[in-house]
PDB file of C-alpha atoms in Angstrom:
ATOM      1  CA  MET W   1       0.058   0.191   0.127  1.00 45.00           C
ATOM      2  CA  SER W   2       1.325   3.323  -0.756  1.00 45.00           C
ATOM      3  CA  ILE W   3       2.083   6.351   1.758  1.00 42.00           C
ATOM      4  CA  ASN W   4      -0.817   8.406   0.159  1.00 47.00           C
ATOM      5  CA  ALA W   5      -3.271   5.395   0.331  1.00 45.00           C
ATOM      6  CA  LEU W   6      -2.369   4.902   3.914  1.00 39.00           C
ATOM      7  CA  SER W   7      -2.720   8.481   4.721  1.00 42.00           C
ATOM      8  CA  LYS W   8      -5.908   8.510   3.106  1.00 43.00           C
ATOM      9  CA  LYS W   9      -7.272   5.342   5.148  1.00 41.00           C
ATOM     10  CA  THR W  10      -5.977   6.744   8.381  1.00 39.00           C
ATOM     11  CA  VAL W  11      -7.786  10.071   7.886  1.00 39.00           C
ATOM     12  CA  ASP W  12     -10.967   7.972   7.168  1.00 44.00           C
ATOM     13  CA  VAL W  13     -10.614   6.228  10.309  1.00 38.00           C
ATOM     14  CA  LEU W  14     -10.072   9.458  12.320  1.00 38.00           C
ATOM     15  CA  ASP W  15     -13.019  10.878  10.593  1.00 41.00           C
ATOM     16  CA  SER W  16     -15.336   8.196  11.533  1.00 39.00           C
ATOM     17  CA  THR W  17     -13.845   8.280  15.092  1.00 41.00           C
ATOM     18  CA  VAL W  18     -14.688  11.907  15.520  1.00 43.00           C
ATOM     19  CA  ASP W  19     -18.327  11.130  14.341  1.00 46.00           C
ATOM     20  CA  ARG W  20     -18.693   8.522  17.003  1.00 56.00           C
ATOM     21  CA  VAL W  21     -17.491  10.956  19.677  1.00 60.00           C
ATOM     22  CA  VAL W  22     -20.212  13.383  19.294  1.00 58.00           C
ATOM     23  CA  ALA W  23     -22.860  11.971  16.904  1.00 55.00           C
ATOM     24  CA  PRO W  24     -26.285  10.824  18.414  1.00 55.00           C
ATOM     25  CA  LEU W  25     -26.961   7.239  18.315  1.00 51.00           C
ATOM     26  CA  GLU W  26     -29.182   6.105  15.567  1.00 51.00           C
ATOM     27  CA  ASP W  27     -31.668   3.385  15.732  1.00 50.00           C
ATOM     28  CA  LYS W  28     -34.322   1.966  13.320  1.00 47.00           C
ATOM     29  CA  ASN W  29     -36.902   1.384  16.003  1.00 61.00           C
ATOM     30  CA  GLU W  30     -39.337   4.103  16.860  1.00 76.00           C
ATOM     31  CA  SER W  31     -37.892   6.433  19.680  1.00 89.00           C
ATOM     32  CA  VAL W  32     -39.970   6.759  23.016  1.00 94.00           C
ATOM     33  CA  LEU W  33     -37.903   9.917  23.535  1.00 96.00           C
ATOM     34  CA  ARG W  34     -35.874  11.969  20.946  1.00 96.00           C
ATOM     35  CA  VAL W  35     -34.111  15.137  21.786  1.00 96.00           C
ATOM     36  CA  GLU W  36     -32.475  17.200  18.888  1.00 96.00           C
ATOM     37  CA  GLN W  37     -30.295  20.210  19.066  1.00 96.00           C
ATOM     38  CA  LEU W  38     -31.499  21.142  22.571  1.00 97.00           C
ATOM     39  CA  TYR W  39     -30.211  24.543  23.745  1.00 97.00           C
ATOM     40  CA  ILE W  40     -31.196  25.922  27.291  1.00 97.00           C
ATOM     41  CA  ASP W  41     -30.148  29.490  28.704  1.00 96.00           C
ATOM     42  CA  ALA W  42     -30.213  30.940  32.119  1.00 94.00           C
ATOM     43  CA  TYR W  43     -31.452  34.717  32.263  1.00 92.00           C
ATOM     44  CA  LEU W  44     -30.528  36.875  35.288  1.00 87.00           C
ATOM     45  CA  HIS W  45     -30.567  40.853  35.084  1.00 85.00           C
ATOM     46  CA  ASN W  46     -30.921  41.125  31.412  1.00 84.00           C
ATOM     47  CA  LYS W  47     -28.077  38.803  30.993  1.00 89.00           C
ATOM     48  CA  SER W  48     -28.048  35.198  29.644  1.00 89.00           C
ATOM     49  CA  LYS W  49     -25.753  32.545  29.693  1.00 91.00           C
ATOM     50  CA  SER W  50     -26.091  28.939  27.963  1.00 92.00           C
ATOM     51  CA  LEU W  51     -26.366  25.763  30.251  1.00 94.00           C
ATOM     52  CA  VAL W  52     -27.100  23.248  27.533  1.00 96.00           C
ATOM     53  CA  HIS W  53     -25.281  23.537  24.132  1.00 95.00           C
ATOM     54  CA  GLY W  54     -27.212  21.563  21.222  1.00 95.00           C
ATOM     55  CA  ILE W  55     -27.454  18.194  22.644  1.00 96.00           C
ATOM     56  CA  SER W  56     -29.108  15.298  20.736  1.00 96.00           C
ATOM     57  CA  PHE W  57     -30.025  11.826  21.865  1.00 96.00           C
ATOM     58  CA  SER W  58     -32.791   9.311  21.428  1.00 95.00           C
ATOM     59  CA  ILE W  59     -34.058   6.279  23.655  1.00 96.00           C
ATOM     60  CA  GLN W  60     -36.003   3.350  22.196  1.00 93.00           C
ATOM     61  CA  LYS W  61     -38.416   1.090  24.021  1.00 90.00           C
ATOM     62  CA  GLY W  62     -37.114  -1.196  26.564  1.00 91.00           C
ATOM     63  CA  LYS W  63     -33.517   0.559  26.499  1.00 94.00           C
ATOM     64  CA  THR W  64     -31.808   2.437  29.175  1.00 95.00           C
ATOM     65  CA  PHE W  65     -29.779   5.598  28.150  1.00 97.00           C
ATOM     66  CA  ALA W  66     -27.489   7.074  30.726  1.00 96.00           C
ATOM     67  CA  LEU W  67     -26.421  10.850  30.854  1.00 96.00           C
ATOM     68  CA  VAL W  68     -23.033  10.862  32.763  1.00 94.00           C
ATOM     69  CA  GLY W  69     -21.201  13.862  33.940  1.00 92.00           C
ATOM     70  CA  GLU W  70     -19.995  15.734  37.044  1.00 90.00           C
ATOM     71  CA  SER W  71     -22.472  18.156  38.714  1.00 88.00           C
ATOM     72  CA  GLY W  72     -23.186  21.324  36.848  1.00 88.00           C
ATOM     73  CA  SER W  73     -22.765  19.676  33.588  1.00 92.00           C
ATOM     74  CA  GLY W  74     -26.422  20.207  32.341  1.00 92.00           C
ATOM     75  CA  LYS W  75     -27.967  16.634  33.160  1.00 94.00           C
ATOM     76  CA  SER W  76     -30.588  17.444  35.512  1.00 92.00           C
ATOM     77  CA  VAL W  77     -31.374  20.895  33.608  1.00 94.00           C
ATOM     78  CA  THR W  78     -32.204  18.667  30.555  1.00 95.00           C
ATOM     79  CA  ALA W  79     -34.328  16.256  32.395  1.00 94.00           C
ATOM     80  CA  SER W  80     -36.276  19.108  33.640  1.00 93.00           C
ATOM     81  CA  ALA W  81     -36.717  20.553  30.299  1.00 94.00           C
ATOM     82  CA  ILE W  82     -38.108  16.981  29.016  1.00 94.00           C
ATOM     83  CA  ILE W  83     -40.880  17.248  31.788  1.00 92.00           C
ATOM     84  CA  GLY W  84     -41.471  20.894  31.281  1.00 90.00           C
ATOM     85  CA  LEU W  85     -40.374  21.918  34.912  1.00 90.00           C
ATOM     86  CA  LEU W  86     -37.569  24.305  34.142  1.00 92.00           C
ATOM     87  CA  PRO W  87     -37.200  27.153  36.764  1.00 91.00           C
ATOM     88  CA  LYS W  88     -38.500  30.651  35.424  1.00 90.00           C
ATOM     89  CA  ALA W  89     -35.038  31.942  35.116  1.00 92.00           C
ATOM     90  CA  LEU W  90     -34.064  28.953  32.544  1.00 95.00           C
ATOM     91  CA  ARG W  91     -35.610  28.873  28.827  1.00 94.00           C
ATOM     92  CA  ILE W  92     -35.141  26.591  25.899  1.00 95.00           C
ATOM     93  CA  ARG W  93     -33.739  28.671  23.317  1.00 94.00           C
ATOM     94  CA  ALA W  94     -33.870  26.288  20.501  1.00 95.00           C
ATOM     95  CA  GLY W  95     -34.388  22.550  19.765  1.00 96.00           C
ATOM     96  CA  HIS W  96     -37.039  19.909  19.741  1.00 96.00           C
ATOM     97  CA  ILE W  97     -38.370  17.277  22.230  1.00 96.00           C
ATOM     98  CA  PHE W  98     -40.546  14.376  20.915  1.00 96.00           C
ATOM     99  CA  PHE W  99     -42.236  11.839  23.040  1.00 94.00           C
ATOM    100  CA  ARG W 100     -43.697   8.971  21.035  1.00 91.00           C
ATOM    101  CA  GLU W 101     -42.810  11.253  18.056  1.00 90.00           C
ATOM    102  CA  GLU W 102     -44.956  14.058  19.284  1.00 91.00           C
ATOM    103  CA  SER W 103     -43.499  17.447  20.041  1.00 94.00           C
ATOM    104  CA  ILE W 104     -43.386  18.103  23.888  1.00 92.00           C
ATOM    105  CA  LEU W 105     -42.639  21.743  23.478  1.00 92.00           C
ATOM    106  CA  THR W 106     -45.836  22.632  21.479  1.00 92.00           C
ATOM    107  CA  GLN W 107     -48.259  20.928  23.958  1.00 90.00           C
ATOM    108  CA  THR W 108     -50.346  22.775  26.422  1.00 89.00           C
ATOM    109  CA  ALA W 109     -49.637  23.024  30.033  1.00 86.00           C
ATOM    110  CA  HIS W 110     -52.557  20.607  30.832  1.00 86.00           C
ATOM    111  CA  ASP W 111     -51.359  18.019  28.260  1.00 88.00           C
ATOM    112  CA  ARG W 112     -47.787  18.050  29.881  1.00 88.00           C
ATOM    113  CA  ARG W 113     -49.202  17.604  33.347  1.00 85.00           C
ATOM    114  CA  GLU W 114     -50.812  14.488  31.818  1.00 83.00           C
ATOM    115  CA  LEU W 115     -47.820  13.165  30.597  1.00 87.00           C
ATOM    116  CA  ARG W 116     -45.811  13.443  34.144  1.00 86.00           C
ATOM    117  CA  GLY W 117     -46.458  10.644  36.308  1.00 78.00           C
ATOM    118  CA  LYS W 118     -48.746   8.495  33.847  1.00 84.00           C
ATOM    119  CA  GLN W 119     -46.593   8.213  30.710  1.00 91.00           C
ATOM    120  CA  ILE W 120     -43.370   9.880  32.107  1.00 93.00           C
ATOM    121  CA  GLY W 121     -42.329   8.713  35.714  1.00 90.00           C
ATOM    122  CA  ILE W 122     -39.923  10.662  37.452  1.00 90.00           C
ATOM    123  CA  VAL W 123     -37.623  10.032  40.507  1.00 87.00           C
ATOM    124  CA  TYR W 124     -36.004  13.179  41.689  1.00 82.00           C
ATOM    125  CA  GLN W 125     -32.491  13.523  43.528  1.00 75.00           C
ATOM    126  CA  ASP W 126     -34.423  15.718  45.989  1.00 70.00           C
ATOM    127  CA  TYR W 127     -36.361  12.847  47.655  1.00 65.00           C
ATOM    128  CA  GLN W 128     -37.221  15.167  50.530  1.00 66.00           C
ATOM    129  CA  GLY W 129     -39.321  17.428  48.268  1.00 70.00           C
ATOM    130  CA  SER W 130     -41.388  14.584  46.935  1.00 76.00           C
ATOM    131  CA  PHE W 131     -43.968  14.278  49.605  1.00 89.00           C
ATOM    132  CA  THR W 132     -46.074  16.544  51.539  1.00 91.00           C
ATOM    133  CA  PRO W 133     -45.047  16.262  55.118  1.00 91.00           C
ATOM    134  CA  SER W 134     -48.554  16.578  56.637  1.00 93.00           C
ATOM    135  CA  ILE W 135     -49.955  13.827  54.784  1.00 96.00           C
ATOM    136  CA  LYS W 136     -49.519  10.180  55.471  1.00 96.00           C
ATOM    137  CA  ILE W 137     -47.469   8.222  52.987  1.00 96.00           C
ATOM    138  CA  GLY W 138     -50.218   5.745  51.966  1.00 96.00           C
ATOM    139  CA  ASN W 139     -53.019   8.540  51.537  1.00 96.00           C
ATOM    140  CA  GLN W 140     -50.611  10.178  49.143  1.00 95.00           C
ATOM    141  CA  LEU W 141     -49.788   7.366  47.209  1.00 96.00           C
ATOM    142  CA  VAL W 142     -53.568   6.264  46.893  1.00 96.00           C
ATOM    143  CA  GLU W 143     -54.353   9.946  45.838  1.00 94.00           C
ATOM    144  CA  MET W 144     -51.592   9.418  43.121  1.00 91.00           C
ATOM    145  CA  ILE W 145     -52.728   6.462  41.705  1.00 93.00           C
ATOM    146  CA  ARG W 146     -56.371   7.407  41.560  1.00 92.00           C
ATOM    147  CA  SER W 147     -55.515  10.824  39.764  1.00 88.00           C
ATOM    148  CA  HIS W 148     -54.107   8.780  37.038  1.00 86.00           C
ATOM    149  CA  ARG W 149     -56.132   5.313  37.078  1.00 88.00           C
ATOM    150  CA  LYS W 150     -59.786   4.505  37.697  1.00 89.00           C
ATOM    151  CA  LEU W 151     -59.127   2.325  40.708  1.00 92.00           C
ATOM    152  CA  SER W 152     -61.237   2.151  44.070  1.00 94.00           C
ATOM    153  CA  LYS W 153     -59.553   3.381  47.117  1.00 95.00           C
ATOM    154  CA  SER W 154     -59.148  -0.327  48.142  1.00 95.00           C
ATOM    155  CA  ASP W 155     -57.555  -1.456  44.926  1.00 96.00           C
ATOM    156  CA  ALA W 156     -55.208   1.725  45.075  1.00 95.00           C
ATOM    157  CA  SER W 157     -54.235   0.829  48.443  1.00 96.00           C
ATOM    158  CA  ASP W 158     -53.377  -2.585  47.429  1.00 96.00           C
ATOM    159  CA  LEU W 159     -51.312  -1.433  44.701  1.00 95.00           C
ATOM    160  CA  ALA W 160     -49.361   1.203  46.707  1.00 96.00           C
ATOM    161  CA  LYS W 161     -48.672  -1.714  49.458  1.00 96.00           C
ATOM    162  CA  LEU W 162     -47.548  -3.864  46.679  1.00 94.00           C
ATOM    163  CA  TRP W 163     -44.957  -1.498  45.485  1.00 91.00           C
ATOM    164  CA  LEU W 164     -43.643  -0.668  49.090  1.00 94.00           C
ATOM    165  CA  ALA W 165     -43.059  -4.279  49.423  1.00 92.00           C
ATOM    166  CA  ARG W 166     -41.307  -4.245  45.999  1.00 85.00           C
ATOM    167  CA  VAL W 167     -38.896  -1.526  47.324  1.00 83.00           C
ATOM    168  CA  ALA W 168     -37.926  -3.684  50.499  1.00 84.00           C
ATOM    169  CA  LEU W 169     -39.965  -1.216  52.886  1.00 91.00           C
ATOM    170  CA  PRO W 170     -41.927  -2.391  56.129  1.00 95.00           C
ATOM    171  CA  VAL W 171     -45.317  -2.030  54.307  1.00 96.00           C
ATOM    172  CA  GLU W 172     -47.845  -1.413  57.052  1.00 96.00           C
ATOM    173  CA  ARG W 173     -45.557   0.928  59.137  1.00 96.00           C
ATOM    174  CA  VAL W 174     -44.390   2.843  56.097  1.00 96.00           C
ATOM    175  CA  TYR W 175     -47.935   3.209  54.769  1.00 97.00           C
ATOM    176  CA  LEU W 176     -49.150   4.665  58.116  1.00 97.00           C
ATOM    177  CA  SER W 177     -46.437   6.830  58.646  1.00 96.00           C
ATOM    178  CA  TYR W 178     -45.820  10.574  57.863  1.00 96.00           C
ATOM    179  CA  PRO W 179     -42.562  11.559  55.551  1.00 93.00           C
ATOM    180  CA  PHE W 180     -41.007  13.104  58.504  1.00 92.00           C
ATOM    181  CA  GLU W 181     -41.120   9.900  60.439  1.00 94.00           C
ATOM    182  CA  LEU W 182     -39.037   8.110  57.979  1.00 92.00           C
ATOM    183  CA  SER W 183     -35.426   8.123  56.998  1.00 85.00           C
ATOM    184  CA  GLY W 184     -33.994   9.632  53.979  1.00 78.00           C
ATOM    185  CA  GLY W 185     -33.226   6.129  52.362  1.00 78.00           C
ATOM    186  CA  GLN W 186     -36.725   5.055  52.941  1.00 86.00           C
ATOM    187  CA  ARG W 187     -38.311   8.332  51.458  1.00 87.00           C
ATOM    188  CA  GLN W 188     -36.287   7.780  48.325  1.00 81.00           C
ATOM    189  CA  ARG W 189     -37.411   4.216  47.972  1.00 84.00           C
ATOM    190  CA  ILE W 190     -41.200   5.454  48.301  1.00 91.00           C
ATOM    191  CA  ALA W 191     -40.457   7.975  45.531  1.00 88.00           C
ATOM    192  CA  ILE W 192     -38.859   5.328  43.331  1.00 83.00           C
ATOM    193  CA  ALA W 193     -41.915   3.126  43.980  1.00 87.00           C
ATOM    194  CA  ALA W 194     -44.264   5.979  43.285  1.00 90.00           C
ATOM    195  CA  ALA W 195     -42.703   6.640  39.849  1.00 87.00           C
ATOM    196  CA  LEU W 196     -42.868   2.663  39.019  1.00 83.00           C
ATOM    197  CA  MET W 197     -46.382   1.838  40.106  1.00 87.00           C
ATOM    198  CA  LEU W 198     -47.929   3.599  36.907  1.00 86.00           C
ATOM    199  CA  GLU W 199     -45.983   1.756  34.767  1.00 83.00           C
ATOM    200  CA  PRO W 200     -44.701   4.707  32.562  1.00 89.00           C
ATOM    201  CA  SER W 201     -43.467   4.576  28.908  1.00 91.00           C
ATOM    202  CA  LEU W 202     -40.599   6.588  30.005  1.00 94.00           C
ATOM    203  CA  LEU W 203     -38.907   6.509  33.364  1.00 93.00           C
ATOM    204  CA  ILE W 204     -36.507   9.324  34.331  1.00 94.00           C
ATOM    205  CA  VAL W 205     -34.382   8.682  37.269  1.00 91.00           C
ATOM    206  CA  ASP W 206     -32.125  11.545  38.573  1.00 89.00           C
ATOM    207  CA  GLU W 207     -29.291  10.013  40.672  1.00 86.00           C
ATOM    208  CA  PRO W 208     -31.992   7.432  42.051  1.00 82.00           C
ATOM    209  CA  THR W 209     -29.489   5.887  44.548  1.00 78.00           C
ATOM    210  CA  THR W 210     -28.201   8.976  46.322  1.00 74.00           C
ATOM    211  CA  ALA W 211     -29.531   8.160  49.856  1.00 65.00           C
ATOM    212  CA  LEU W 212     -29.428   4.306  49.566  1.00 71.00           C
ATOM    213  CA  ASP W 213     -26.602   1.988  50.945  1.00 77.00           C
ATOM    214  CA  VAL W 214     -24.732  -0.127  48.266  1.00 78.00           C
ATOM    215  CA  ILE W 215     -27.169  -3.256  48.795  1.00 80.00           C
ATOM    216  CA  THR W 216     -30.380  -1.347  48.659  1.00 74.00           C
ATOM    217  CA  SER W 217     -29.001   0.491  45.614  1.00 78.00           C
ATOM    218  CA  ALA W 218     -28.530  -2.684  43.622  1.00 80.00           C
ATOM    219  CA  LEU W 219     -32.047  -3.996  44.652  1.00 77.00           C
ATOM    220  CA  ILE W 220     -33.591  -0.553  43.278  1.00 76.00           C
ATOM    221  CA  LEU W 221     -31.560  -0.714  40.197  1.00 82.00           C
ATOM    222  CA  ASP W 222     -32.516  -4.338  39.505  1.00 82.00           C
ATOM    223  CA  LEU W 223     -36.226  -3.393  40.236  1.00 77.00           C
ATOM    224  CA  ILE W 224     -35.983  -0.682  37.555  1.00 79.00           C
ATOM    225  CA  ALA W 225     -34.668  -3.215  35.037  1.00 84.00           C
ATOM    226  CA  GLN W 226     -37.364  -5.856  36.023  1.00 81.00           C
ATOM    227  CA  LEU W 227     -39.966  -3.221  35.018  1.00 75.00           C
ATOM    228  CA  GLN W 228     -38.186  -2.767  31.774  1.00 80.00           C
ATOM    229  CA  ALA W 229     -38.555  -6.401  31.170  1.00 82.00           C
ATOM    230  CA  GLU W 230     -42.068  -6.550  32.099  1.00 80.00           C
ATOM    231  CA  THR W 231     -43.476  -3.486  30.293  1.00 76.00           C
ATOM    232  CA  GLY W 232     -40.799  -2.591  27.783  1.00 84.00           C
ATOM    233  CA  CYS W 233     -40.468   1.000  29.094  1.00 89.00           C
ATOM    234  CA  ALA W 234     -37.580   3.159  28.348  1.00 94.00           C
ATOM    235  CA  VAL W 235     -35.189   4.547  31.103  1.00 95.00           C
ATOM    236  CA  LEU W 236     -33.308   7.957  31.346  1.00 96.00           C
ATOM    237  CA  HIS W 237     -30.889   7.366  33.791  1.00 95.00           C
ATOM    238  CA  ILE W 238     -28.891  10.750  35.118  1.00 95.00           C
ATOM    239  CA  SER W 239     -25.655  10.007  36.985  1.00 91.00           C
ATOM    240  CA  HIS W 240     -22.271  10.902  37.893  1.00 87.00           C
ATOM    241  CA  HIS W 241     -21.381   7.534  38.718  1.00 86.00           C
ATOM    242  CA  LEU W 242     -20.006   6.021  35.280  1.00 88.00           C
ATOM    243  CA  ARG W 243     -19.241   2.504  36.832  1.00 84.00           C
ATOM    244  CA  GLN W 244     -22.702   2.050  38.030  1.00 84.00           C
ATOM    245  CA  VAL W 245     -24.233   2.825  34.546  1.00 90.00           C
ATOM    246  CA  LEU W 246     -21.593   0.899  32.589  1.00 91.00           C
ATOM    247  CA  GLN W 247     -23.072  -1.967  34.366  1.00 87.00           C
ATOM    248  CA  ARG W 248     -26.807  -1.390  33.259  1.00 89.00           C
ATOM    249  CA  ALA W 249     -27.205   1.153  30.360  1.00 94.00           C
ATOM    250  CA  ASN W 250     -27.408   0.161  26.817  1.00 94.00           C
ATOM    251  CA  HIS W 251     -25.968   3.506  25.558  1.00 96.00           C
ATOM    252  CA  ILE W 252     -24.297   6.383  27.251  1.00 96.00           C
ATOM    253  CA  ALA W 253     -23.790   9.958  26.705  1.00 96.00           C
ATOM    254  CA  VAL W 254     -20.870  11.902  28.400  1.00 96.00           C
ATOM    255  CA  MET W 255     -21.817  15.306  29.107  1.00 96.00           C
ATOM    256  CA  GLN W 256     -19.258  18.108  30.133  1.00 94.00           C
ATOM    257  CA  GLU W 257     -20.189  21.929  30.589  1.00 94.00           C
ATOM    258  CA  GLY W 258     -23.499  21.461  28.799  1.00 94.00           C
ATOM    259  CA  LYS W 259     -22.218  19.535  26.016  1.00 96.00           C
ATOM    260  CA  ILE W 260     -22.413  15.932  24.919  1.00 96.00           C
ATOM    261  CA  VAL W 261     -18.725  15.190  24.191  1.00 96.00           C
ATOM    262  CA  GLU W 262     -19.121  11.346  23.441  1.00 96.00           C
ATOM    263  CA  GLN W 263     -21.693   8.789  22.929  1.00 95.00           C
ATOM    264  CA  GLY W 264     -21.480   5.160  22.535  1.00 95.00           C
ATOM    265  CA  ASN W 265     -22.959   1.904  23.575  1.00 94.00           C
ATOM    266  CA  ALA W 266     -21.932   0.847  27.179  1.00 93.00           C
ATOM    267  CA  LYS W 267     -18.936  -1.512  25.711  1.00 93.00           C
ATOM    268  CA  GLN W 268     -17.589   1.183  23.773  1.00 94.00           C
ATOM    269  CA  ILE W 269     -17.481   3.832  26.542  1.00 94.00           C
ATOM    270  CA  ARG W 270     -15.959   0.940  28.884  1.00 92.00           C
ATOM    271  CA  PHE W 271     -13.153  -0.277  26.476  1.00 93.00           C
ATOM    272  CA  TRP W 272     -12.621   2.256  23.790  1.00 94.00           C
ATOM    273  CA  PRO W 273     -13.152   5.802  25.160  1.00 93.00           C
ATOM    274  CA  LEU W 274     -12.424   8.519  22.790  1.00 94.00           C
ATOM    275  CA  HIS W 275     -12.799  11.766  24.495  1.00 95.00           C
ATOM    276  CA  PRO W 276     -10.265  12.849  27.355  1.00 94.00           C
ATOM    277  CA  TYR W 277     -13.136  13.629  29.722  1.00 94.00           C
ATOM    278  CA  THR W 278     -14.644  10.207  29.345  1.00 93.00           C
ATOM    279  CA  LYS W 279     -11.212   8.743  29.953  1.00 92.00           C
ATOM    280  CA  MET W 280     -10.696  10.714  33.063  1.00 91.00           C
ATOM    281  CA  LEU W 281     -14.206   9.662  34.441  1.00 90.00           C
ATOM    282  CA  LEU W 282     -12.981   5.998  33.777  1.00 90.00           C
ATOM    283  CA  GLU W 283      -9.879   6.460  35.645  1.00 87.00           C
ATOM    284  CA  ALA W 284     -11.815   7.953  38.536  1.00 82.00           C
ATOM    285  CA  CYS W 285     -13.759   4.975  39.080  1.00 72.00           C
ATOM    286  CA  PRO W 286     -12.480   3.167  42.167  1.00 69.00           C
ATOM    287  CA  LYS W 287     -10.925  -0.516  41.219  1.00 66.00           C
ATOM    288  CA  LEU W 288     -10.519  -3.541  43.526  1.00 53.00           C
ATOM    289  CA  ILE W 289      -6.803  -4.450  43.970  1.00 54.00           C
ATOM    290  CA  ARG W 290      -6.138  -7.997  44.545  1.00 50.00           C
TER     291      ARG W 290
END
């Protein structure tokens, strides 16, 4: 092979490598969620600052897509934009968000409220704000279920208790407790049960195991995987814990300073990372030394 031909082949390989670093993953199957060239800005005192810079990704039915990056990289802001709960100071400047191939951004506020909970389940990182402190947990779960499903109070109560059991909580005690009577880890597990019990098409989990010990964290993540197997729901997993998502996500996007700097399947990210920031995150993961 001539030097010129070899050089051209090398350039072709490098070009394809660069494409893999930043290009959104394509799938012939219909996307449950599709984000295209999304820009989000913050406005304060007549000045603006860009927080999310033209990110694109899609999630297919039954797949887990992980957004990974350090705090402040734009992961949670992106999730808030998807569910229509951006703070007043933040605005979507450009881009598109499609849920089941229908634009979310053109929907009315009422339609977006209907999506949240029933079609899109959310587990927030701030579990302490998920429940009203003056109402017992069981009453809150029953009210949530009956607001989305036509069930009797008794049937809704049975469903709530079933899910409390599935997230490894003492059912009767938790059901009759006020939020302030429970630990942080218990409240987080209840929040996860509340998001899962309506079997949404898309589940957004923002650091879902923050307040949990290692064993309970594994149980919760296994439970999410089990729901996927049963219902075919898609999961958007937001995390700073790259090692954790490598074990469970089908596809991973690495965010840095509001940009997606690399996308790929879990195997590509684990064994053949291309961007320096991805490599740094992998190196920061704790390793067992024998």
